[in-house]
Coordinates of C-alpha atoms and ligand atoms in Angstrom, one line a residue:
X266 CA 102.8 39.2 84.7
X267 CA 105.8 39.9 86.2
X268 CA 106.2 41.9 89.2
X269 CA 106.7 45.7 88.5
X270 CA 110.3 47.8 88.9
X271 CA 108.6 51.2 89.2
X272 CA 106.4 52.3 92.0
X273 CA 104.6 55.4 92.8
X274 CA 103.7 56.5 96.8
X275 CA 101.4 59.1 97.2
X276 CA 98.0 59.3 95.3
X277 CA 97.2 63.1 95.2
X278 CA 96.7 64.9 92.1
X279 CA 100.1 64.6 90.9
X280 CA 101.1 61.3 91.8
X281 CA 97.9 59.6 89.8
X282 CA 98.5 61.7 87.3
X283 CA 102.3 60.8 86.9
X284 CA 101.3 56.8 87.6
X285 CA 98.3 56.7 85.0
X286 CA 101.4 58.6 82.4
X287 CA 103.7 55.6 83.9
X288 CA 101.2 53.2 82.9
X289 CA 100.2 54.6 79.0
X290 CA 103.8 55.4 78.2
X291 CA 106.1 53.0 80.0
X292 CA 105.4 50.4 82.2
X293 CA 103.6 48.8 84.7
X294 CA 103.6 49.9 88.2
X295 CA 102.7 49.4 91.7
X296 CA 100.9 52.3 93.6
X297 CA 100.5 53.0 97.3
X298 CA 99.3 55.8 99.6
X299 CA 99.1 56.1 103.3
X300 CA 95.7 56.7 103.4
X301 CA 94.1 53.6 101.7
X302 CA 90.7 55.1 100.6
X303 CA 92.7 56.7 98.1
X304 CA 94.2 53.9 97.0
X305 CA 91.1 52.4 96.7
X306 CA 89.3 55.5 94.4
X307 CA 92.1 55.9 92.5
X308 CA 91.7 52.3 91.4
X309 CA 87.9 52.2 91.2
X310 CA 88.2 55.6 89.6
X311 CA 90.9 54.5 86.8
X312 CA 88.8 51.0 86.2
X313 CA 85.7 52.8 85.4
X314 CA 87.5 55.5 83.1
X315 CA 90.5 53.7 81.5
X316 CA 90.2 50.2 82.4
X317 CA 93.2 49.3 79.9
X318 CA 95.3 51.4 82.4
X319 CA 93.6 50.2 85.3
X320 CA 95.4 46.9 84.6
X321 CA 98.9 48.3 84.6
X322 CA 98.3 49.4 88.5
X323 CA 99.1 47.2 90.9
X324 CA 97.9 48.8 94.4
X325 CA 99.1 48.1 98.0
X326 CA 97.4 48.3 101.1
X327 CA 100.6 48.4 103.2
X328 CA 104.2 49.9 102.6
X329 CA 105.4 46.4 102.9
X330 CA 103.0 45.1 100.4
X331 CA 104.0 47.7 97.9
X332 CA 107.6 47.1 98.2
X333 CA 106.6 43.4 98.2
X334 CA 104.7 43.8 95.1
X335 CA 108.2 44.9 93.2
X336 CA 111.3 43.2 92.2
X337 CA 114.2 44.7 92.9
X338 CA 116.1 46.8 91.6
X339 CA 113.3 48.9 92.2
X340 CA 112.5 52.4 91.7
X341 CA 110.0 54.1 94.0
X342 CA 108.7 57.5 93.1
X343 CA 107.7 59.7 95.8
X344 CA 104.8 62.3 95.1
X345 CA 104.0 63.4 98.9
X346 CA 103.9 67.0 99.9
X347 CA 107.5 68.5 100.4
X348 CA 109.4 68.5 103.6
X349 CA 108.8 66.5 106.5
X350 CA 106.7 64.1 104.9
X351 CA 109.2 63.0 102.7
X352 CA 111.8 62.3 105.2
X353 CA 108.9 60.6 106.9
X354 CA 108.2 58.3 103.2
X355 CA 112.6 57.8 103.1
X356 CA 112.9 56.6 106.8
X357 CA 110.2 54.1 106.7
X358 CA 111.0 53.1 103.1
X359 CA 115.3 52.6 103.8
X360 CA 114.9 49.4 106.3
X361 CA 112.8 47.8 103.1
X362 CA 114.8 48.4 100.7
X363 CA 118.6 47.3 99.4
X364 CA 121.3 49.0 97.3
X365 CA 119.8 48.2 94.5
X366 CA 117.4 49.8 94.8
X367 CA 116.2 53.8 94.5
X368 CA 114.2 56.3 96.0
X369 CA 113.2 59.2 93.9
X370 CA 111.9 62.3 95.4
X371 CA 109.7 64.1 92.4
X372 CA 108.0 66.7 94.5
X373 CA 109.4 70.5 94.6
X374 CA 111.8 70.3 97.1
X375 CA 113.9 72.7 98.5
X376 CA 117.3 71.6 97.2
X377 CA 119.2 72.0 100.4
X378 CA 117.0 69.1 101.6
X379 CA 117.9 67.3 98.5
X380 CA 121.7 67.8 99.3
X381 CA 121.1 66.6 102.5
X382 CA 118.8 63.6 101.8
X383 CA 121.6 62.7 98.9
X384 CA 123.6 62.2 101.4
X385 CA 122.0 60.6 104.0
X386 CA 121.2 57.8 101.1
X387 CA 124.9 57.1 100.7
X388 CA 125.1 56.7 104.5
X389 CA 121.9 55.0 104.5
X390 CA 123.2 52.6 101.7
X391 CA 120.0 52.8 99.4
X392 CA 120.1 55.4 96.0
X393 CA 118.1 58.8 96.0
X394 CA 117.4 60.9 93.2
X395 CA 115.9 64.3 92.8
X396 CA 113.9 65.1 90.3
X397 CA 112.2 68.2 89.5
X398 CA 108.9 68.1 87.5
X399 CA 107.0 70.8 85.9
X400 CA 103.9 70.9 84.1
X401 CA 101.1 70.9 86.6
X402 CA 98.4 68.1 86.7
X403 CA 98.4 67.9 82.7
X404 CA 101.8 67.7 82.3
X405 CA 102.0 65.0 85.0
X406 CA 99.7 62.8 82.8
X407 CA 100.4 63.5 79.0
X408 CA 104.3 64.7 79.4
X409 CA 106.3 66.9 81.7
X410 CA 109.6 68.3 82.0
X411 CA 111.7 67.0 84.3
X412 CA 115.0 68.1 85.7
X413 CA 117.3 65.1 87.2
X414 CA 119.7 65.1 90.2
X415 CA 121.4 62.6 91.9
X416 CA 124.5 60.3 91.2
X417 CA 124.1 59.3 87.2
X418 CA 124.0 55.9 87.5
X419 CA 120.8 56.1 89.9
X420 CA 119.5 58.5 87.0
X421 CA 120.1 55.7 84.2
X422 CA 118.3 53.4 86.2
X423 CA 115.0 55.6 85.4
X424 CA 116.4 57.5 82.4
X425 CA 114.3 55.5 79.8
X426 CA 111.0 55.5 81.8
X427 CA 111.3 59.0 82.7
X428 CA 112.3 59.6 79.0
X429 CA 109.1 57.9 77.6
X430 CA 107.1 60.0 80.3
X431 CA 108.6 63.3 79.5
X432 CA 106.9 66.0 77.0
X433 CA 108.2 65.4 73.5
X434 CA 109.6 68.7 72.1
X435 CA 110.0 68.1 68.2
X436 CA 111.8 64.2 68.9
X437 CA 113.5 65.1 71.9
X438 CA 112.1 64.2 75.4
X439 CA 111.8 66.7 77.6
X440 CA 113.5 64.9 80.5
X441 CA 117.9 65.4 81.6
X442 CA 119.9 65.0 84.0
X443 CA 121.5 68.1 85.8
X444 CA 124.2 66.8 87.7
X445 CA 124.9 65.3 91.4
X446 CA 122.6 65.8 94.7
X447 CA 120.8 68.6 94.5
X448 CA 121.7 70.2 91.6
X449 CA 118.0 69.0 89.8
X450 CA 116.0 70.4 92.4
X451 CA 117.6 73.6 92.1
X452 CA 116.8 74.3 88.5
X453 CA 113.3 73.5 88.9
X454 CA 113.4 76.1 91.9
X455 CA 115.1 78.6 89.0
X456 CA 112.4 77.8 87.0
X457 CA 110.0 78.8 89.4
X458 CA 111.3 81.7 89.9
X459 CA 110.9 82.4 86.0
X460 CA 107.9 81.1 86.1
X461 CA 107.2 83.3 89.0
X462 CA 108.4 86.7 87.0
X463 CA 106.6 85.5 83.6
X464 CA 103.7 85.6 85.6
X465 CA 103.7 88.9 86.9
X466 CA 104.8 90.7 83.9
X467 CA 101.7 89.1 82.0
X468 CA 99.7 90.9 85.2
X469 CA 101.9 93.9 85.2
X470 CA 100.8 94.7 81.5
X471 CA 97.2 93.0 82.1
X472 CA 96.8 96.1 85.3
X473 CA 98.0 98.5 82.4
X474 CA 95.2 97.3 80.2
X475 CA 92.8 97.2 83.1
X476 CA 93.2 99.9 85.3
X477 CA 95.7 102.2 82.9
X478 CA 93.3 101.7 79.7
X479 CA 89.9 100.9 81.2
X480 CA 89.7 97.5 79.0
X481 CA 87.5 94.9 79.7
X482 CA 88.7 91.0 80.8
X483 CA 87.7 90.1 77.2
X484 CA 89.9 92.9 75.5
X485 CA 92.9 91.9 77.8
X486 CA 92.3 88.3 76.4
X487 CA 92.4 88.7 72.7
X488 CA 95.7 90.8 73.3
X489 CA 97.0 88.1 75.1
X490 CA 95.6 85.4 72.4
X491 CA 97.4 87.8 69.6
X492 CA 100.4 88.0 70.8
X493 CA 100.6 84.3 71.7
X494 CA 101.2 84.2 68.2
X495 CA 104.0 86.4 67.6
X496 CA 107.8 86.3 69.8
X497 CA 105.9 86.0 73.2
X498 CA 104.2 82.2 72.2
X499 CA 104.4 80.9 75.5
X500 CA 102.0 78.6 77.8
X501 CA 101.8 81.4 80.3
X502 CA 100.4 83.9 77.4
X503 CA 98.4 81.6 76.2
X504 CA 96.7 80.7 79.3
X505 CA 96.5 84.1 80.1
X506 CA 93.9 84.6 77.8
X507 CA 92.1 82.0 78.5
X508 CA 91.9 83.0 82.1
X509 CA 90.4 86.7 80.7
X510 CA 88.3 85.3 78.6
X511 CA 86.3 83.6 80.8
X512 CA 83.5 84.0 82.4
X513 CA 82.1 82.8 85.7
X514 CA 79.1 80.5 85.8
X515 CA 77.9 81.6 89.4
X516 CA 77.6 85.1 88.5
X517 CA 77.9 85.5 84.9
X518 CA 80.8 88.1 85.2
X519 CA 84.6 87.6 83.6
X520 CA 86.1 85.3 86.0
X521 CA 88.9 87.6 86.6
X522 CA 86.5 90.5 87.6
X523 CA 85.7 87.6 90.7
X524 CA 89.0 86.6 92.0
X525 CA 90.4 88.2 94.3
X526 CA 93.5 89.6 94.0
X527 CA 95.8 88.2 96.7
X528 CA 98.4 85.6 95.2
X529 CA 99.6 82.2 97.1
X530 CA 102.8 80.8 97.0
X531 CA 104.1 77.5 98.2
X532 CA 107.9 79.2 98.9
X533 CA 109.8 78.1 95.5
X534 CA 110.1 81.3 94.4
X535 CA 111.3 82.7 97.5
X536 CA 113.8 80.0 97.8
X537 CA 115.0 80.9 94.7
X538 CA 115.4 84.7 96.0
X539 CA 117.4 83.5 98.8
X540 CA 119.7 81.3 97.3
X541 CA 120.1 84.2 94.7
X542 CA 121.5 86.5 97.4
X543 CA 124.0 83.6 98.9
X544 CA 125.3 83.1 95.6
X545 CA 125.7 87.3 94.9
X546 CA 123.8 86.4 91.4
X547 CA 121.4 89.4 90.9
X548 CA 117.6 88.2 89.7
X549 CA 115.7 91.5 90.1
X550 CA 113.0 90.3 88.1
X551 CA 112.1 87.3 90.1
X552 CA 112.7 89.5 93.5
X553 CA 110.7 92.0 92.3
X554 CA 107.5 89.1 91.3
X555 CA 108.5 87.4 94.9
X556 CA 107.9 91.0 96.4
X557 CA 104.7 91.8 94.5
X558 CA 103.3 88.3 95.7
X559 CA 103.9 89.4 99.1
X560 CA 102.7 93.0 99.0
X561 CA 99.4 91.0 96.7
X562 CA 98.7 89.6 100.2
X563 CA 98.7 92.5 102.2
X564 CA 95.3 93.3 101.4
X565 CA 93.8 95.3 104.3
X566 CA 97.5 97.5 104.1
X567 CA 96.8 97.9 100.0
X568 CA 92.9 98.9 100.9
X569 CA 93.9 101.5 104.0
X570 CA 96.9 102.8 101.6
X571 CA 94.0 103.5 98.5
X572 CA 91.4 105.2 101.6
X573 CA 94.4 107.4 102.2
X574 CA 96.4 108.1 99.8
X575 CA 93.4 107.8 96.9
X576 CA 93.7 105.2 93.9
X577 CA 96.7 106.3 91.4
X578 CA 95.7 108.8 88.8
X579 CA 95.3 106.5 85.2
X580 CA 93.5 107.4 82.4
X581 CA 96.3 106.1 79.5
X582 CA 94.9 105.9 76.1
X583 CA 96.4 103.7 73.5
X584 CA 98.1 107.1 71.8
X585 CA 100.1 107.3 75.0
X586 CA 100.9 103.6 75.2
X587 CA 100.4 101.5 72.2
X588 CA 99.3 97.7 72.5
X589 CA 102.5 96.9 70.3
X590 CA 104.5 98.8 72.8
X591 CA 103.4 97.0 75.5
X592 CA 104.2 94.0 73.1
X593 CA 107.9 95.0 72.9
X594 CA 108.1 95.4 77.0
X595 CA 106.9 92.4 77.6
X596 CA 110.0 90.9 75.0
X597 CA 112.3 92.8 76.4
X598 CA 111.3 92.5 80.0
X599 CA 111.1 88.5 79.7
X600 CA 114.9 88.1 78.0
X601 CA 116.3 90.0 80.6
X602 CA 114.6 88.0 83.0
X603 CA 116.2 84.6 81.7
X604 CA 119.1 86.1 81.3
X605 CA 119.4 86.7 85.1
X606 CA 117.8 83.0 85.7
X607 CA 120.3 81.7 83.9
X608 CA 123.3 83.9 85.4
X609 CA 121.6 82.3 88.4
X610 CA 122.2 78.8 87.5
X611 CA 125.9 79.6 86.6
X612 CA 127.0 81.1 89.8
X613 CA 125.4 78.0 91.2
X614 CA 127.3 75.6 89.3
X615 CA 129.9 76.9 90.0
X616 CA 129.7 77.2 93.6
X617 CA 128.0 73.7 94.0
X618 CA 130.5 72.2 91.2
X619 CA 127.6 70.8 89.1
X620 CA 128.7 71.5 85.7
X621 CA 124.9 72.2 84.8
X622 CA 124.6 71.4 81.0
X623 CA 123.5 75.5 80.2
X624 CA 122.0 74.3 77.0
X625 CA 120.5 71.2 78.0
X626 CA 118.4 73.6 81.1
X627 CA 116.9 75.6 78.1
X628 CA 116.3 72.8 76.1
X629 CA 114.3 70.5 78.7
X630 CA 112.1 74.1 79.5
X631 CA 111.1 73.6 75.6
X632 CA 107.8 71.8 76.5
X633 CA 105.9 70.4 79.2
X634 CA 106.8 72.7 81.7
X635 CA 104.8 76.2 82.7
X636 CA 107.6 78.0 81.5
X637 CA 107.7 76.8 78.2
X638 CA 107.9 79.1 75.1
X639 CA 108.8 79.9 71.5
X640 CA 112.0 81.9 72.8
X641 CA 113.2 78.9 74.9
X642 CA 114.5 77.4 71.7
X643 CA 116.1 80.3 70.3
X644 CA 117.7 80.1 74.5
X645 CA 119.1 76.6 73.6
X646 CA 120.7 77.6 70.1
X647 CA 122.1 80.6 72.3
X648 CA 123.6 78.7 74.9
X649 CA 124.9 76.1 72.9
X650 CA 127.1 78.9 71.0
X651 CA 128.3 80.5 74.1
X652 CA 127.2 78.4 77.1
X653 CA 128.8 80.6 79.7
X654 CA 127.8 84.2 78.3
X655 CA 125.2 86.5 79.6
X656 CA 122.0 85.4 77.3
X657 CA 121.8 89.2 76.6
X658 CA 125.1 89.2 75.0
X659 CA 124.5 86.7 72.5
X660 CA 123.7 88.1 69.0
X661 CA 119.8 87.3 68.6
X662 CA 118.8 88.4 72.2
X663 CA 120.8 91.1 71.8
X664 CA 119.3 92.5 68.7
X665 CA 115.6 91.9 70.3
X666 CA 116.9 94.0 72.8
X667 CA 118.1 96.9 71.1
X668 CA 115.1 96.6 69.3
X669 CA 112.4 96.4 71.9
X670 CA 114.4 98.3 75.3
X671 CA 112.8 101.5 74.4
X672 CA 109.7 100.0 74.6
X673 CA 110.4 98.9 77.7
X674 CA 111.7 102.4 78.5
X675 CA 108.5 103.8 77.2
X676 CA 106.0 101.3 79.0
X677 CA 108.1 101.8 82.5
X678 CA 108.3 105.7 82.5
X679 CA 104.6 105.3 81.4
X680 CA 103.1 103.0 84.0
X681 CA 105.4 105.0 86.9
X682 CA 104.1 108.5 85.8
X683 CA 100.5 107.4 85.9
X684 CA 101.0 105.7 89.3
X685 CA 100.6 102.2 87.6
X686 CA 103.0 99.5 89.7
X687 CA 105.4 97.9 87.2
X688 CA 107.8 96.2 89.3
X689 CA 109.0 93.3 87.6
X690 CA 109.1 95.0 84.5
X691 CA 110.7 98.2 86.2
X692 CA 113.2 95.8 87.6
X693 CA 114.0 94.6 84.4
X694 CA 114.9 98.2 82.9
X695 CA 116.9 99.2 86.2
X696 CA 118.8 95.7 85.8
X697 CA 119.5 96.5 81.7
X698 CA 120.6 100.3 82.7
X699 CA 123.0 99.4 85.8
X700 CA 124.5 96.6 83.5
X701 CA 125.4 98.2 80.3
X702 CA 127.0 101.3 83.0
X703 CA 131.0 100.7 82.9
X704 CA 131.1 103.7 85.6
X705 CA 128.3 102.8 88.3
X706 CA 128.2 104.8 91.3
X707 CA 129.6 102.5 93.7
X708 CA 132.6 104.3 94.2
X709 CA 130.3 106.8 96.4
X710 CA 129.4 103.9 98.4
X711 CA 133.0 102.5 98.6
X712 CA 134.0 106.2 99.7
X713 CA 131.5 105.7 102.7
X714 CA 132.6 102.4 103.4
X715 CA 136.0 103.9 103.7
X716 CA 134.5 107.3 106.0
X717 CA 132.8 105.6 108.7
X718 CA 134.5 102.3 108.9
X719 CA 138.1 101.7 107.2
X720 CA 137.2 99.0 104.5
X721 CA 139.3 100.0 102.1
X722 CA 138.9 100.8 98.5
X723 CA 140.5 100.3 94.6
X724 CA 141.4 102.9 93.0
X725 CA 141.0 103.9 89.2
X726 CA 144.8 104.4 88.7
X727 CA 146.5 102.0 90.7
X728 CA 146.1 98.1 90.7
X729 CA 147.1 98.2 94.7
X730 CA 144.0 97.2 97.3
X731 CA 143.0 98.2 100.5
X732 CA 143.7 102.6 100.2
X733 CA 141.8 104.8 102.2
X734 CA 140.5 108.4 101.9
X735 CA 141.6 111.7 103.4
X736 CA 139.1 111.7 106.1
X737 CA 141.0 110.4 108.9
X738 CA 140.1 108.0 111.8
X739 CA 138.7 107.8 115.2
X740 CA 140.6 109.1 117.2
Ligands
LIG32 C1 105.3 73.5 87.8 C2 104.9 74.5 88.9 C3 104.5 73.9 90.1 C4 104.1 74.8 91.3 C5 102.9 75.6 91.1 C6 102.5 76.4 92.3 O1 106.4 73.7 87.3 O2 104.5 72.6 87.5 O3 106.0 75.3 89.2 O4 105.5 73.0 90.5 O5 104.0 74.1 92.4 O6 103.0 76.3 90.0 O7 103.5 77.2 92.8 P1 103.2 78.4 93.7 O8 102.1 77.9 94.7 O9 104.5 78.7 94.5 O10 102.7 79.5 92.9

């Protein structure tokens, strides 16, 4: 056998995952980690489960070895933990490696360190890529999404194996390139920050059910299985039932009635917050799941605040708030979310100069990845009609929401008035409400501006800049 192009370094969850994918659907490959237990249990652990795979993995004991055990041009995909450790893998990888060859960073890296690594490799004389990939451990091994960055050539180097890797959505592999440096790093931080909102709207509605109806983890389940079947058809419904639905061996209970209810977070979603606020692209939603995350974690504050202040005063019954209302929230409060993702990625490209393909974003979110829904399609179609309008302004989102706002409305001014906290969903509303105001109120804080420092302000009936009010200066 020939040697291999493709190798994979690092052997945690993800990385065997994405080599044993490498292996079924594209090629052989050769497989390292620092640790060389791993290495070795990986292999043993493949060779007793899918020996025909098994055969396709060539392992190394050193980082020589590995590189050794590849002809050049070679691709090296790295799957170590993000930061440090993968300047670390690029610094003792570079003196091994030629022009030819290519290092591709696949973990969730912050895309200012992919900026910066992209051009440290042009320095450095030896091709980097970054590549976002979504789909957890599954998608790793039966098809992810993946969102490229780095100069194209590097990317066609890979484009075919990361092609016959990708999730399949009806033909069309799941798998494109974004555009130069970091640019593929960054949507896969944008769609974490969906991800991120998705997430806590399903809870936002799930705490209605719970704590605003009294339902049980079951009945919260088979709301979220019906409605995976209607406009919400999405991963994160689906799995959402699955998570109420089941029930914990240990003590026999709903497994949700046992975890407890402080959420982690590895910092993608808050990286897509910040960069949100450099760019001046509002994301509400995503803030407002980023915030809920934090104040999840807060836990003695939330228990003192309840000791003090007493739980919030529920008792809803489905005549107050229907299950199909809660339906149309949820569709309204999700659209309005991807609209401001994508606004997002515009101000982005446009800053960075990346010329993101709009349509091409929606259309690799189709499958594989967490995000991944029915509506994402009807995203694509949108964006490939008007690829640099507001999603909300495009004629079937804007329909849904005319059609399903005052749910929204309804569900909000529900939740608030029996003390239920909606804030992604809330954000959602207060985004839709400030955006379709022609006459904000901004001129009050203009007029402030103006009072207490000079800054200047537009007026109504003149085209002229910098006027100021009748208050007068310092003296
Ligand atoms: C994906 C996910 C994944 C992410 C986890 C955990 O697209 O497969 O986004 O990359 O790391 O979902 O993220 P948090 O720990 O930040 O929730």
């Amino acid at each position: 056998m020939s040697k291999p192009r493709i190798g994979l370094l690092g052997l945690g969850t993800m990385g065997r995952a994405l080599a044993l994918n490498i292996a079924e659907k594209a090629e052989p490959l050769a497989v390292y980690n620092r640790t060389q237990a791993k290495t070795d249990d990986f292999i043993a652990h493949t060779r007793q489960h899918t020996p025909d795979l098994a055969d396709k993995l060539i392992p190394a004991d050193t980082l020589e070895g590995f590189v050794e055990a590849m002809q050049s041009p070679r691709a090296i995909i790295l799957m170590v933990q993000a930061g440090e450790p993968v300047d670390q893998q690029i610094a003792a990888l570079r003196p091994l490696l030629n022009d030819q060859d290519l290092i591709i960073d696949a973990g969730n890296a912050n895309f200012h360190d992919t900026n910066r690594r992209a051009a440290e490799a042009v320095e450095a004389g030896v091709p980097f890529l970054g590549i976002g990939v979504s789909g957890g451990e599954e998608g790793a091994r039966h098809g992810p999404s993946i969102m490229g960055g780095g100069p194209k050539p590097a990317w066609a180097m890979v484009e075919d194996t990361l092609k016959a890797i990708a999730a399949d959505y009806e033909g069309t592999p799941c798998a494109t390139w974004m555009g130069e440096a970091g640019a593929g790093h960054f949507v896969k931080s944008v769609h974490n920050g969906i991800e991120y909102a998705d997430m806590q709207m399903i809870a936002e509605i799930y705490g209605v059910f719970r704590d605003g109806l009294n339902w049980s983890a079951e009945q919260c389940g088979d709301v979220f299985a019906r409605w995976n079947d209607g406009p919400l058809q999405s991963y994160l419904i689906e799995i959402s039932g699955k998570v109420a639905d089941a029930i914990d061996p240990d003590s026999g209970k709903p497994m949700l009635d046992v975890i407890l209810d402080r959420a982690g977070q590895k910092g993608t979603g808050r990286w897509t917050v910040i960069e949100a606020q450099h760019l001046g692209a509002p994301i509400p939603v995503i803030e407002a799941a980023v915030t809920a995350r934090n104040v999840s974690a807060k836990l003695p504050l939330r228990q003192r605040g309840q000791d003090v202040f007493g739980a919030a005063p529920v008792g809803l019954t489905t005549d107050i708030l229907s299950v199909d209302t809660l339906e149309g929230a949820m569709i309204a409060g999700k659209i309005m979310c991807y609209a401001q993702g994508f606004d997002l990625l515009h101000a982005a490209s446009k800053t960075f100069d990346w010329n993101l393909p709009m349509p091409e974003v929606a259309r690799v979110w189709r499958e594989g990845c967490i995000i991944r829904s029915s509506m994402l399609n009807d995203m694509a179609t949108a964006l490939t009609d008007q690829p640099d309008d507001n999603l909300i302004f495009a004629p079937f989102f804007r329909d849904l929401i005319v059609k399903h706002t005052p749910a929204l409305r309804h569900t909000v001014a529900t939740a608030l008035a029996h003390g239920l906290p909606v804030p992604a969903l809330s954000a959602a509303l207060t985004w839709f409400d400030m955006t379709r105001t022609a006459r904000s109120t901004a001129n009050m804080i203009q007029g402030q501006r103006d009072f207490f420092g000079a800054h200047g302000f537009e007026r109504l009936d003149n085209d002229g800049k910098d006027f100021h009010g009748p208050w007068g200066s310092v003296a």
